[in-house]
Every structure is written in C-alpha cells, then in structure tokens.
Short mmCIF file of the C-alpha atoms (twelve columns), coordinates in Angstrom:
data_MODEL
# 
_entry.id   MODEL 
# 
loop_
_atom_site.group_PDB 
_atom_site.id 
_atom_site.type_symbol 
_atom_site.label_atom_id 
_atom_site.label_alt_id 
_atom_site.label_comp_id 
_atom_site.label_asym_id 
_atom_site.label_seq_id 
_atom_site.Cartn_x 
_atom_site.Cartn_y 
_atom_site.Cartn_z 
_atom_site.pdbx_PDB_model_num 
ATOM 1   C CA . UNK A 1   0.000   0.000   0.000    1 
ATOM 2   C CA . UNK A 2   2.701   2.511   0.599    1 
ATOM 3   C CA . UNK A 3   4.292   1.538   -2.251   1 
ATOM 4   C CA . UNK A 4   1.479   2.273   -4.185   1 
ATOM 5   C CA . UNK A 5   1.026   5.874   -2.609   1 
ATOM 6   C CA . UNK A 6   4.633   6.317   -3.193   1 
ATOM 7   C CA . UNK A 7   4.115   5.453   -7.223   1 
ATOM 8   C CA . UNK A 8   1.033   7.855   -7.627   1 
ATOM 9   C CA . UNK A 9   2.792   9.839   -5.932   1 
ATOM 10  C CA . UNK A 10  5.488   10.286  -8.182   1 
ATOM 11  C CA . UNK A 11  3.551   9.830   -11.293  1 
ATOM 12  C CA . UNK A 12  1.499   13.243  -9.761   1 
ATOM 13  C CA . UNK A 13  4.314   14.820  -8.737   1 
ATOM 14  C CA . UNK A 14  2.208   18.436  -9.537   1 
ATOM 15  C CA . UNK A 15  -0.335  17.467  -6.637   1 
ATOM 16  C CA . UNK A 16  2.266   16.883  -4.348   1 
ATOM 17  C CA . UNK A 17  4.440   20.213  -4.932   1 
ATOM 18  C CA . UNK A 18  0.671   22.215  -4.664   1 
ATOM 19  C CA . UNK A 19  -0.277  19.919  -1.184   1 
ATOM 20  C CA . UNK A 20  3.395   20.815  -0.183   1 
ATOM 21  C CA . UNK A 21  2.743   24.703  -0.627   1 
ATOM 22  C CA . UNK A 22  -0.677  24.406  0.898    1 
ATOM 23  C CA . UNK A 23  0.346   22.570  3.741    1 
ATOM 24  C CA . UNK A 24  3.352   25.349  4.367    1 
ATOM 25  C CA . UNK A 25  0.249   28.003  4.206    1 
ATOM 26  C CA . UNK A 26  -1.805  26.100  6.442    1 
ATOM 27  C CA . UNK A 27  1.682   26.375  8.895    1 
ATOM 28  C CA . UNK A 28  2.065   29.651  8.701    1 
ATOM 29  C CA . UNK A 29  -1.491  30.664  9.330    1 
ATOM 30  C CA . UNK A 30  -1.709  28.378  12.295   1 
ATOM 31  C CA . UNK A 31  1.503   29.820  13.440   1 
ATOM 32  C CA . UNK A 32  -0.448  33.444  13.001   1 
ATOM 33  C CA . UNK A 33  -3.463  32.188  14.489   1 
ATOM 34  C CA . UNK A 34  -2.395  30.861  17.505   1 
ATOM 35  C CA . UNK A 35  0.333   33.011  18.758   1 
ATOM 36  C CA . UNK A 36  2.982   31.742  21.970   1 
ATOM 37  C CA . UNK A 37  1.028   32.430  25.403   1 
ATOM 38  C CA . UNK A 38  3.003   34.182  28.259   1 
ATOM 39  C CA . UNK A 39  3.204   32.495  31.540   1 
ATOM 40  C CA . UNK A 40  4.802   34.283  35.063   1 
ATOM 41  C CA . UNK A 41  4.534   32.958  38.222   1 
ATOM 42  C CA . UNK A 42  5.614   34.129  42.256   1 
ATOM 43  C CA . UNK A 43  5.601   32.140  45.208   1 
ATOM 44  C CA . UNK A 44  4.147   33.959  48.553   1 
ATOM 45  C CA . UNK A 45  5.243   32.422  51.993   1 
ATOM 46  C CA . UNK A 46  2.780   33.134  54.974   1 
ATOM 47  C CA . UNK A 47  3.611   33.803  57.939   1 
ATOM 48  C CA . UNK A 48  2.935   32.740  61.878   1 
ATOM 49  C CA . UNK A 49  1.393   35.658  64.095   1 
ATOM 50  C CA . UNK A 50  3.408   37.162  66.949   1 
ATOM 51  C CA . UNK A 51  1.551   35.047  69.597   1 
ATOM 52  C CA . UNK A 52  2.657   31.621  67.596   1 
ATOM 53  C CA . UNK A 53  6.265   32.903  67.412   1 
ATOM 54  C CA . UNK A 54  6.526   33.632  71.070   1 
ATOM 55  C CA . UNK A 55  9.014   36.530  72.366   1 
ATOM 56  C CA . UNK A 56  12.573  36.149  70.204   1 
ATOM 57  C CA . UNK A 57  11.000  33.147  68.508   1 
ATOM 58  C CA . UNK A 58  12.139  32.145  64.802   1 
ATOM 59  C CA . UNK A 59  9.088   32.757  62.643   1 
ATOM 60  C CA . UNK A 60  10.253  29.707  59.865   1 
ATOM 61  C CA . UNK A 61  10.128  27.689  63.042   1 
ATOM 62  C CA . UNK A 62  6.119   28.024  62.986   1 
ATOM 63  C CA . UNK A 63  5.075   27.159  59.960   1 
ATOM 64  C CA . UNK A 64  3.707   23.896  60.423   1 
ATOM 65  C CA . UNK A 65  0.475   25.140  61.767   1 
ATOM 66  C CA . UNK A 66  -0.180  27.764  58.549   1 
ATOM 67  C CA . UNK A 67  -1.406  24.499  55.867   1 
ATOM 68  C CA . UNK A 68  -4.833  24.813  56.896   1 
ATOM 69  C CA . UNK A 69  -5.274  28.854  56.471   1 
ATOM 70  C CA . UNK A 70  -2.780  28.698  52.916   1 
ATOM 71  C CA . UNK A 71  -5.773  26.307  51.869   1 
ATOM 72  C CA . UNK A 72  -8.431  28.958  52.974   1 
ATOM 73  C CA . UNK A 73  -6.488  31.761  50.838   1 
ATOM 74  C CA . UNK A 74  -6.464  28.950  48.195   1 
ATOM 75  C CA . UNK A 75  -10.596 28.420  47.815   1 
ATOM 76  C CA . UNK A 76  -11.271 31.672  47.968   1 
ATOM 77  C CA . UNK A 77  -9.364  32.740  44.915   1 
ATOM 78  C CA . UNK A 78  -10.908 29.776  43.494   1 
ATOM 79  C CA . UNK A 79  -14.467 31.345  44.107   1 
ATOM 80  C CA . UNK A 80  -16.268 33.616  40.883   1 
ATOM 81  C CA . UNK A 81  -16.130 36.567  43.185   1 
ATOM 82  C CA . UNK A 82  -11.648 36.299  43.240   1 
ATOM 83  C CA . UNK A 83  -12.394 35.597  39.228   1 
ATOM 84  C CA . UNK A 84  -14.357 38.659  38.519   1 
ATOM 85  C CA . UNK A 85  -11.858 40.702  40.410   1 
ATOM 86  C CA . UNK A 86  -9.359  39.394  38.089   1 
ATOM 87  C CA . UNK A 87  -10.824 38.934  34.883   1 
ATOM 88  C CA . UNK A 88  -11.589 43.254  35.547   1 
ATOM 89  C CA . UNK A 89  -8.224  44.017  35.771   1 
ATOM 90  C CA . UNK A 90  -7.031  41.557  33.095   1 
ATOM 91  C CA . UNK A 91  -9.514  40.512  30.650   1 
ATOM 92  C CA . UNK A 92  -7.416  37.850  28.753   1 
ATOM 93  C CA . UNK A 93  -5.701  36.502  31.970   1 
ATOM 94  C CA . UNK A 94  -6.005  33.067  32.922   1 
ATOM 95  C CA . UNK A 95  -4.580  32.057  36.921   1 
ATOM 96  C CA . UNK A 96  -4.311  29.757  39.395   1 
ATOM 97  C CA . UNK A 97  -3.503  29.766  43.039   1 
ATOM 98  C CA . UNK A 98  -2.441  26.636  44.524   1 
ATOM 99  C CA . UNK A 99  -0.703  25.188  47.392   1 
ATOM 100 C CA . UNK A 100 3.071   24.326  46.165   1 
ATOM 101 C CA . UNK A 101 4.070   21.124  46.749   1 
ATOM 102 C CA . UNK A 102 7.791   21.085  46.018   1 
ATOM 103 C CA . UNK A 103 8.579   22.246  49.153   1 
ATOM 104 C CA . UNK A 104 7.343   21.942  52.669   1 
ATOM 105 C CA . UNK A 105 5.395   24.445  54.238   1 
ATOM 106 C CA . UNK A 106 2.350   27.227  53.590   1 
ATOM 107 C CA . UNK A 107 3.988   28.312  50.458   1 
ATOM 108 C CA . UNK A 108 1.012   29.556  47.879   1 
ATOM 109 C CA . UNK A 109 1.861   29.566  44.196   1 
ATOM 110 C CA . UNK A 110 0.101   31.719  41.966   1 
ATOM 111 C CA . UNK A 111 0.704   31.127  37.647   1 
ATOM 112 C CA . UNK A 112 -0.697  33.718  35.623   1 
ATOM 113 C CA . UNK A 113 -0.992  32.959  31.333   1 
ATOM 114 C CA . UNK A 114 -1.772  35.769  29.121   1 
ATOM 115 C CA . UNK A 115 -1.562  36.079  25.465   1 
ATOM 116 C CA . UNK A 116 0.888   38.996  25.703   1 
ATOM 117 C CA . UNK A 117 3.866   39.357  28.109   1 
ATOM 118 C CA . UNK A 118 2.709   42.638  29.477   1 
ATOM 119 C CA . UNK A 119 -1.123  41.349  30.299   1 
ATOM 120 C CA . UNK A 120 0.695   38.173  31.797   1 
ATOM 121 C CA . UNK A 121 3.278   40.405  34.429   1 
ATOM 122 C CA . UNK A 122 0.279   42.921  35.519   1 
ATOM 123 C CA . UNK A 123 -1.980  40.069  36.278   1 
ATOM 124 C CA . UNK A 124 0.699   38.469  38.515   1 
ATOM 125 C CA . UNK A 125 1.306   42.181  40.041   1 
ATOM 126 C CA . UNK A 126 -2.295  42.390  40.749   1 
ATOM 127 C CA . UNK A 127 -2.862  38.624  42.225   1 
ATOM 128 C CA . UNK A 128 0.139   38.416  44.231   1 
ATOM 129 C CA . UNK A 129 -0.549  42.026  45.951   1 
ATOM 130 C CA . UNK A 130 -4.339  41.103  46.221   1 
ATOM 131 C CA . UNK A 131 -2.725  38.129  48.830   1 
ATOM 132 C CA . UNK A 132 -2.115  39.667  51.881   1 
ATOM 133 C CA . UNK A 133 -5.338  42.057  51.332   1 
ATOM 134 C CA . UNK A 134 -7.042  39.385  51.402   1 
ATOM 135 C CA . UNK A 135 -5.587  37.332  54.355   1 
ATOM 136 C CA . UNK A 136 -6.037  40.635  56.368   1 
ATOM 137 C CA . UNK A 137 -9.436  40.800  55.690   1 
ATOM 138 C CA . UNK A 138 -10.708 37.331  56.560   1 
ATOM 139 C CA . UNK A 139 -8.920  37.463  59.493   1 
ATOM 140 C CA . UNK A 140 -10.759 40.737  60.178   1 
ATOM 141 C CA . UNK A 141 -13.685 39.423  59.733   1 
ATOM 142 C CA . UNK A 142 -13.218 36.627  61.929   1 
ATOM 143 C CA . UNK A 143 -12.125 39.369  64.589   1 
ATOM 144 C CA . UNK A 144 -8.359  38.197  65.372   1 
ATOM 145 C CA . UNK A 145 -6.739  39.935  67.770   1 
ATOM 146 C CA . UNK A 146 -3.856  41.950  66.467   1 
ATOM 147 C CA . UNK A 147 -1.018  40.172  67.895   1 
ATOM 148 C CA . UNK A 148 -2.669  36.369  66.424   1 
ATOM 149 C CA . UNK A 149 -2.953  37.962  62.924   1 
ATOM 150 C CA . UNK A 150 -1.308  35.925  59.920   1 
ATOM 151 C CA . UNK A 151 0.990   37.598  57.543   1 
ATOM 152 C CA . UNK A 152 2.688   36.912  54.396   1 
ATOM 153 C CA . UNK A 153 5.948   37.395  52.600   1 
ATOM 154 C CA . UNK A 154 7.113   36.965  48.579   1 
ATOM 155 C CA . UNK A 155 9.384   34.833  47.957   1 
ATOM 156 C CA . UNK A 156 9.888   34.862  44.537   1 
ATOM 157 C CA . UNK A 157 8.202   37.163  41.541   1 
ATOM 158 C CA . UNK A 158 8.853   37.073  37.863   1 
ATOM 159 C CA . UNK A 159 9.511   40.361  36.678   1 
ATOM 160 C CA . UNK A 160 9.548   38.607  32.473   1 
ATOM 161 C CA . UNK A 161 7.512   36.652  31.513   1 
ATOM 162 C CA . UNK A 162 8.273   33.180  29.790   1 
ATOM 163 C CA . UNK A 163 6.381   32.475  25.980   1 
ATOM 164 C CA . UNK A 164 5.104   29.139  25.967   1 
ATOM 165 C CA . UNK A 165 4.734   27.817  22.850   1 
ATOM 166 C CA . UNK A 166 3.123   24.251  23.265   1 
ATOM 167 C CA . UNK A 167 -0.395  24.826  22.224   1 
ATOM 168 C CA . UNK A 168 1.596   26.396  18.864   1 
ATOM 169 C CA . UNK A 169 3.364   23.952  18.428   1 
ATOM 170 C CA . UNK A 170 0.687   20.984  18.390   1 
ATOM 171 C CA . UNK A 171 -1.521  23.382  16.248   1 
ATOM 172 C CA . UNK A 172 1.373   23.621  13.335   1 
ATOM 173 C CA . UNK A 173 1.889   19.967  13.891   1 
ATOM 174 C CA . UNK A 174 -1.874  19.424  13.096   1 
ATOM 175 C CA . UNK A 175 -1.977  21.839  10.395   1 
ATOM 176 C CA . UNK A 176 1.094   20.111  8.603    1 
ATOM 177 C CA . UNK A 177 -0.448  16.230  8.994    1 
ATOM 178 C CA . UNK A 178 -4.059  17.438  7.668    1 
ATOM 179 C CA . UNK A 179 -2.003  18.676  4.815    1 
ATOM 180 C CA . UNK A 180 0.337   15.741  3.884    1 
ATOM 181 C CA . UNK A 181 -2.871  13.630  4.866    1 
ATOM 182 C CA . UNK A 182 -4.861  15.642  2.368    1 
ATOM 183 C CA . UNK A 183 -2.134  15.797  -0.597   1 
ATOM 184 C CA . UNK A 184 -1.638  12.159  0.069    1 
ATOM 185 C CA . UNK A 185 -5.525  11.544  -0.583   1 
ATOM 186 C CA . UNK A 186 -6.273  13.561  -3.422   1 
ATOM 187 C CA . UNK A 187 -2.850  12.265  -5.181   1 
ATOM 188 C CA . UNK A 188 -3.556  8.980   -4.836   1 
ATOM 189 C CA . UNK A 189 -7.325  9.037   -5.723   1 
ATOM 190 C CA . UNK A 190 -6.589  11.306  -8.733   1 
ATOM 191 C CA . UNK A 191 -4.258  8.892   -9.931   1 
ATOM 192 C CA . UNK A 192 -6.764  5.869   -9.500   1 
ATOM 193 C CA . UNK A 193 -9.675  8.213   -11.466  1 
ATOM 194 C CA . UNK A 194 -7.049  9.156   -14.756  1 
ATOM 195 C CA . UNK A 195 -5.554  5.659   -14.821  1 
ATOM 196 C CA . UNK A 196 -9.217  4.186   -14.655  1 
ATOM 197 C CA . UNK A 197 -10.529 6.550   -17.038  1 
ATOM 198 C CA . UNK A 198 -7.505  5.029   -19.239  1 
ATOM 199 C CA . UNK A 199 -8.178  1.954   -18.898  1 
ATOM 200 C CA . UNK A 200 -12.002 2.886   -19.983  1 
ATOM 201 C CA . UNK A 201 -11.125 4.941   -23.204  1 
ATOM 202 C CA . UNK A 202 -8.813  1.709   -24.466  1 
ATOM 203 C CA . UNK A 203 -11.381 -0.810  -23.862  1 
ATOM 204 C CA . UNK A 204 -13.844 1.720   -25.999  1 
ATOM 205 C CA . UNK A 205 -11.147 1.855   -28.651  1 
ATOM 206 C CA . UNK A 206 -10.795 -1.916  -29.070  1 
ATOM 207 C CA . UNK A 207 -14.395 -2.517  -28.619  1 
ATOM 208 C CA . UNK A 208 -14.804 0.538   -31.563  1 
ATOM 209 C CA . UNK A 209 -12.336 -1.426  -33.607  1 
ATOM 210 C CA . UNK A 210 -14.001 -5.178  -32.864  1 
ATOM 211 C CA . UNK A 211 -17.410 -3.298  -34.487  1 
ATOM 212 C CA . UNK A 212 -16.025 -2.217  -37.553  1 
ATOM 213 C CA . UNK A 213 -14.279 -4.632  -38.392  1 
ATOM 214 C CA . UNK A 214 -17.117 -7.448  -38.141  1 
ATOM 215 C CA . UNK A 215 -18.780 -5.728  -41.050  1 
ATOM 216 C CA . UNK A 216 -16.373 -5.696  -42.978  1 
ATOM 217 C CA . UNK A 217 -15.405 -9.368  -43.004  1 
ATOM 218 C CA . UNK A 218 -19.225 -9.896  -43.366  1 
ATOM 219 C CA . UNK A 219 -19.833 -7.922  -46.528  1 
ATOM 220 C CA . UNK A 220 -16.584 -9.607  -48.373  1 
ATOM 221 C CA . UNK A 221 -18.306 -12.739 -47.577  1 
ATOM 222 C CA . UNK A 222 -21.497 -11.773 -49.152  1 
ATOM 223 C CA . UNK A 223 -20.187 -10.030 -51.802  1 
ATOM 224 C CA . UNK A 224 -16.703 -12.127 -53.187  1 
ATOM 225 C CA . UNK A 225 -14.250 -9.046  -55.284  1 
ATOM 226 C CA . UNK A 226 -14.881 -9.552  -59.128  1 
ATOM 227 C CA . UNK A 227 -11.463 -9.966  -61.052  1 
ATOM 228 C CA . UNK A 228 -9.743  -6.497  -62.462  1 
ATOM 229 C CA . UNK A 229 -10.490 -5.547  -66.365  1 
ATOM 230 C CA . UNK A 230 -8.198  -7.564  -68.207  1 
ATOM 231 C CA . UNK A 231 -7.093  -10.335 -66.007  1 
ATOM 232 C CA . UNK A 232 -7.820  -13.442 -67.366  1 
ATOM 233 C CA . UNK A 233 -11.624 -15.446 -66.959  1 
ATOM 234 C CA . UNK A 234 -10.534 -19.177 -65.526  1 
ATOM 235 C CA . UNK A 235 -10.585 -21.857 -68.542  1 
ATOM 236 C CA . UNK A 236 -14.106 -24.118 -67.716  1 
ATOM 237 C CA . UNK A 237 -12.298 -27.577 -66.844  1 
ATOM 238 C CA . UNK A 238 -11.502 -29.850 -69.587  1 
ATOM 239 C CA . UNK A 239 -14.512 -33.013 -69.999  1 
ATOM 240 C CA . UNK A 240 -12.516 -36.177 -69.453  1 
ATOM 241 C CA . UNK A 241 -12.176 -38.672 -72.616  1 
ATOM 242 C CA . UNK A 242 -14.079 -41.639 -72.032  1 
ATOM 243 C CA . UNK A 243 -13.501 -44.827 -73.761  1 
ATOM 244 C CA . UNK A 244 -17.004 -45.198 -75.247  1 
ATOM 245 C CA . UNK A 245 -18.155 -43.031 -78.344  1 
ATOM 246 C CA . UNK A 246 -20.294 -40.303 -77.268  1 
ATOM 247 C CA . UNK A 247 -24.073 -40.816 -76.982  1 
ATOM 248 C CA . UNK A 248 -26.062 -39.060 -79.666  1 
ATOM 249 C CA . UNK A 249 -28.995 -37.124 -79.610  1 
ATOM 250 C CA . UNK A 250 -32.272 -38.881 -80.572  1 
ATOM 251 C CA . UNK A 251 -33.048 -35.791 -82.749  1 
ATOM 252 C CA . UNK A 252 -29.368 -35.737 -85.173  1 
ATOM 253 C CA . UNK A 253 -30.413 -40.261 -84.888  1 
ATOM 254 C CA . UNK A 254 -33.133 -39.318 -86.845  1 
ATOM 255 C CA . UNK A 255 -32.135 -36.685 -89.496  1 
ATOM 256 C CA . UNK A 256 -29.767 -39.309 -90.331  1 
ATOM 257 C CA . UNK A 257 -32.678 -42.114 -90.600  1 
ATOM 258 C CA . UNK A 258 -34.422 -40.075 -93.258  1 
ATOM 259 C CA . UNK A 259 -31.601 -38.956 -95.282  1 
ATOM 260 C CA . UNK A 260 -30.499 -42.615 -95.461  1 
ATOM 261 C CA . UNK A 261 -34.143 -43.737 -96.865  1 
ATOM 262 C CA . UNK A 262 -34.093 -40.736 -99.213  1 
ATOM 263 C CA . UNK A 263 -31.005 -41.738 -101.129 1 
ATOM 264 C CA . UNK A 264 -32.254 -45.374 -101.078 1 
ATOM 265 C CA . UNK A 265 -35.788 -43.822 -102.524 1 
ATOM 266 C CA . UNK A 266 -34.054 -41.977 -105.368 1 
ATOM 267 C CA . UNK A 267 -31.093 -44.454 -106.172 1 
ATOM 268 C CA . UNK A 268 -33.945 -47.303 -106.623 1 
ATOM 269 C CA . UNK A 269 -35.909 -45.018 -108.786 1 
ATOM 270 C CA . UNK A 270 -33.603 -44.931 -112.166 1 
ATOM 271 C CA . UNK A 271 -33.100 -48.103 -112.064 1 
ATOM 272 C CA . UNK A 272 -36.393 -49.214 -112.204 1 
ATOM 273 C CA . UNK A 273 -37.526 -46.694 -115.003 1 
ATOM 274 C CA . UNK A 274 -34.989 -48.125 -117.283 1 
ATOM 275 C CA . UNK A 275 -36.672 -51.826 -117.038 1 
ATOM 276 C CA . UNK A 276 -38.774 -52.273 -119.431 1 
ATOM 277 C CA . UNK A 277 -42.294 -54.314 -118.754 1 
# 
C-alpha cells in the first residue's frame, strides 16, 4: 500500500508540490493564528502571628500550623467573586492559586498565562498584591486579635515573563499532517480516477475497432471481389475422354434415318424406269 502511494505519488508529482505549498500556508497561518502564550509565576510564603512565634522566637520555626489557612487563601481565589476581580483588571488573563508542593510548608503559588507578556506580568502584580489584602481581611472578619494575625511574605516574583509555545506547536503539527494527509488523498485518488478513465477509453477503442471490423469481413463474404479488367476469366475444366463413343442425340439419330431412306428412294428409282415391262 505505501508503495502504491509512493508510485502515484510520483507519477502526480504536480499534486504533491501544490499539497506541499498548501500545507506550508496552512503552517504559517496556524503559526499566526495561535500566537505563543506568556506564563509568570511568584511564590508567597505566609507567615505565623506574633503570639505563635513567642518573644525572640524564629518565625520559619512556625510554619507547620499555617497548611490549613494557605488552603483557605487557596478556595477563595478559586471562588467567581476572586475571578471577577481578576478577569476586571485583566480581561485575557487566565490564573491559578495553589498550594506548592515542592517544598514543605504554607507556600502559595500563583501562575498567571496571558496572550501577551505585558497582560501576563500585571496580572501576577495584581494577584500576588491582592494576597495579603485578602488574608487581612478574613482574618478581620473573623475578629483576630492583632497580635494572632497571619501575615505573608514573597518569595519569589517574575519580573519577564516566559512564551510558551506548546499549544503552537501541536496546532502547526496538526496543520502540517491534515495537509500531507490531504495531498496524500487527493494524489492517490486522482491517480486511481485518470488511470481508470484510461483503462475505460482503451477498452472503448478496441471494442470501436471489434465493431467495424465485423462488417467488414461480413460484406466480403457476401459479396466475393470480381477480377480487375483484363485479367484473365478461368478456362471451364476440360470433360474427361471416355472410352465409349459419345451418346447421340435422338433428334441428329433421326435426321440421319431419313436422309439414309431418301437416297435409297431416289437411287432405286432410275433403275427401275430403265426396265422395261
């Protein structure tokens, strides 16, 4: 079967130069059409109130305690309200706040994609700053005392932001295979429909020539060619001697009966006359 492909292929080598040219379009335009995202990320650490940490106490000693309010700060910028706020500030922003896993500890991650680099970094800005507002505020309205109040730190913030260009990438892929897939196709059938069409218009020609030439041997048959002017009529065959004499026929038998009696008639006569009585 490849094989085959490979042959009509070759024989319609034009369809495969024009599939080649469409599929580079169909690239390109896939390329234009679905342009790199932007991705930036930060990493916020919270931190233990004053009453955890204890006079002279190590705040990074605390930590343990902090999972269960990280995952509070988590669901709530899960919620449509967190969204809205977001999506107003950056319409074509997409991000996620999560707990990070990589490392031990109430460390929230927040990853921002945007379809520009510029949309990407503010929408970071705005989530990672929109953090610690919003840990203040639930603990306000929980009414913690001043000294029990959680805070937070960044740890890390991309200030560029990275182009990610998987999503591309598998569109141009795509693009390309439709297109080989396609030239592939539409080579190989319009070889089968010309070389069947061929095949057709010489089985018409021989059956054309089978037709006229059944007439023809039938009308020589009927009607033999008469010799050329001046070629020579075939002698009638030559009647074979027999040893016999020829019968004669009855009427010559009897002309020669009455010519005999005649002359016997008029020979007898004279000499009669002459006797005397």
């Amino acid at each position: 079967m490849t094989r085959d492909v490979l042959r009509a292929l070759g024989r319609r080598w034009y369809v495969l130069v024009a599939g080649l040219l469409i599929t580079a379009g169909l690239a390109v335009g896939a390329y234009r059409i679905t342009p790199p995202n932007y991705t930036a990320s930060g990493l916020i650490l919270l931190l233990p109130s004053k009453t955890a940490i204890g006079p002279g106490g190590n705040p990074f000693l605390a930590l343990s305690d902090l999972d269960q309010p990280a995952g509070i700060l988590v669901a709530y910028f899960s919620g449509s309200s967190a969204q809205a706020h977001v999506k107003a500030e950056a319409p074509t922003a997409r991000y996620q706040v999560l707990i990070n896993t990589s490392a031990r500890g109430p460390i929230i991650e927040v990853d921002v994609t945007d379809k520009s680099s510029a949309g990407a970094l503010k929408a970071l800005d705005y989530v990672t700053e929109q953090v610690p507002v919003v840990l203040d505020r639930l603990q306000t309205q929980v009414s913690a005392p001043a000294d029990a109040i959680i805070t937070s730190m960044p740890l890390t913030i991309d200030s560029k932001a990275k182009a990610d260009y998987s999503g591309t990438i598998r569109i141009v892929i795509a693009a390309v295979v439709i297109g080989l897939l396609l030239t592939g196709i539409v080579a190989f059938a319009l070889d089968g429909l010309l070389a069947s069409r061929k095949a057709r218009r010489q089985a018409r020609r021989e059956h054309d020539d089978t037709e006229v030439a059944a007439p023809a041997a039938a009308t020589e048959t009927a009607h033999p060619k008469r010799p050329r002017r001046g070629a020579r009529e075939p002698a009638p065959p030559t009647p074979v001697a027999t040893d016999g004499p020829a019968d004669a026929h009855p009427a010559d038998e009897n002309a020669h009966l009455a010519n005999e009696m005649v002359s016997q008639l008029s020979g007898r006569a004279p000499a009669e006359s002459g006797r005397e009585p």
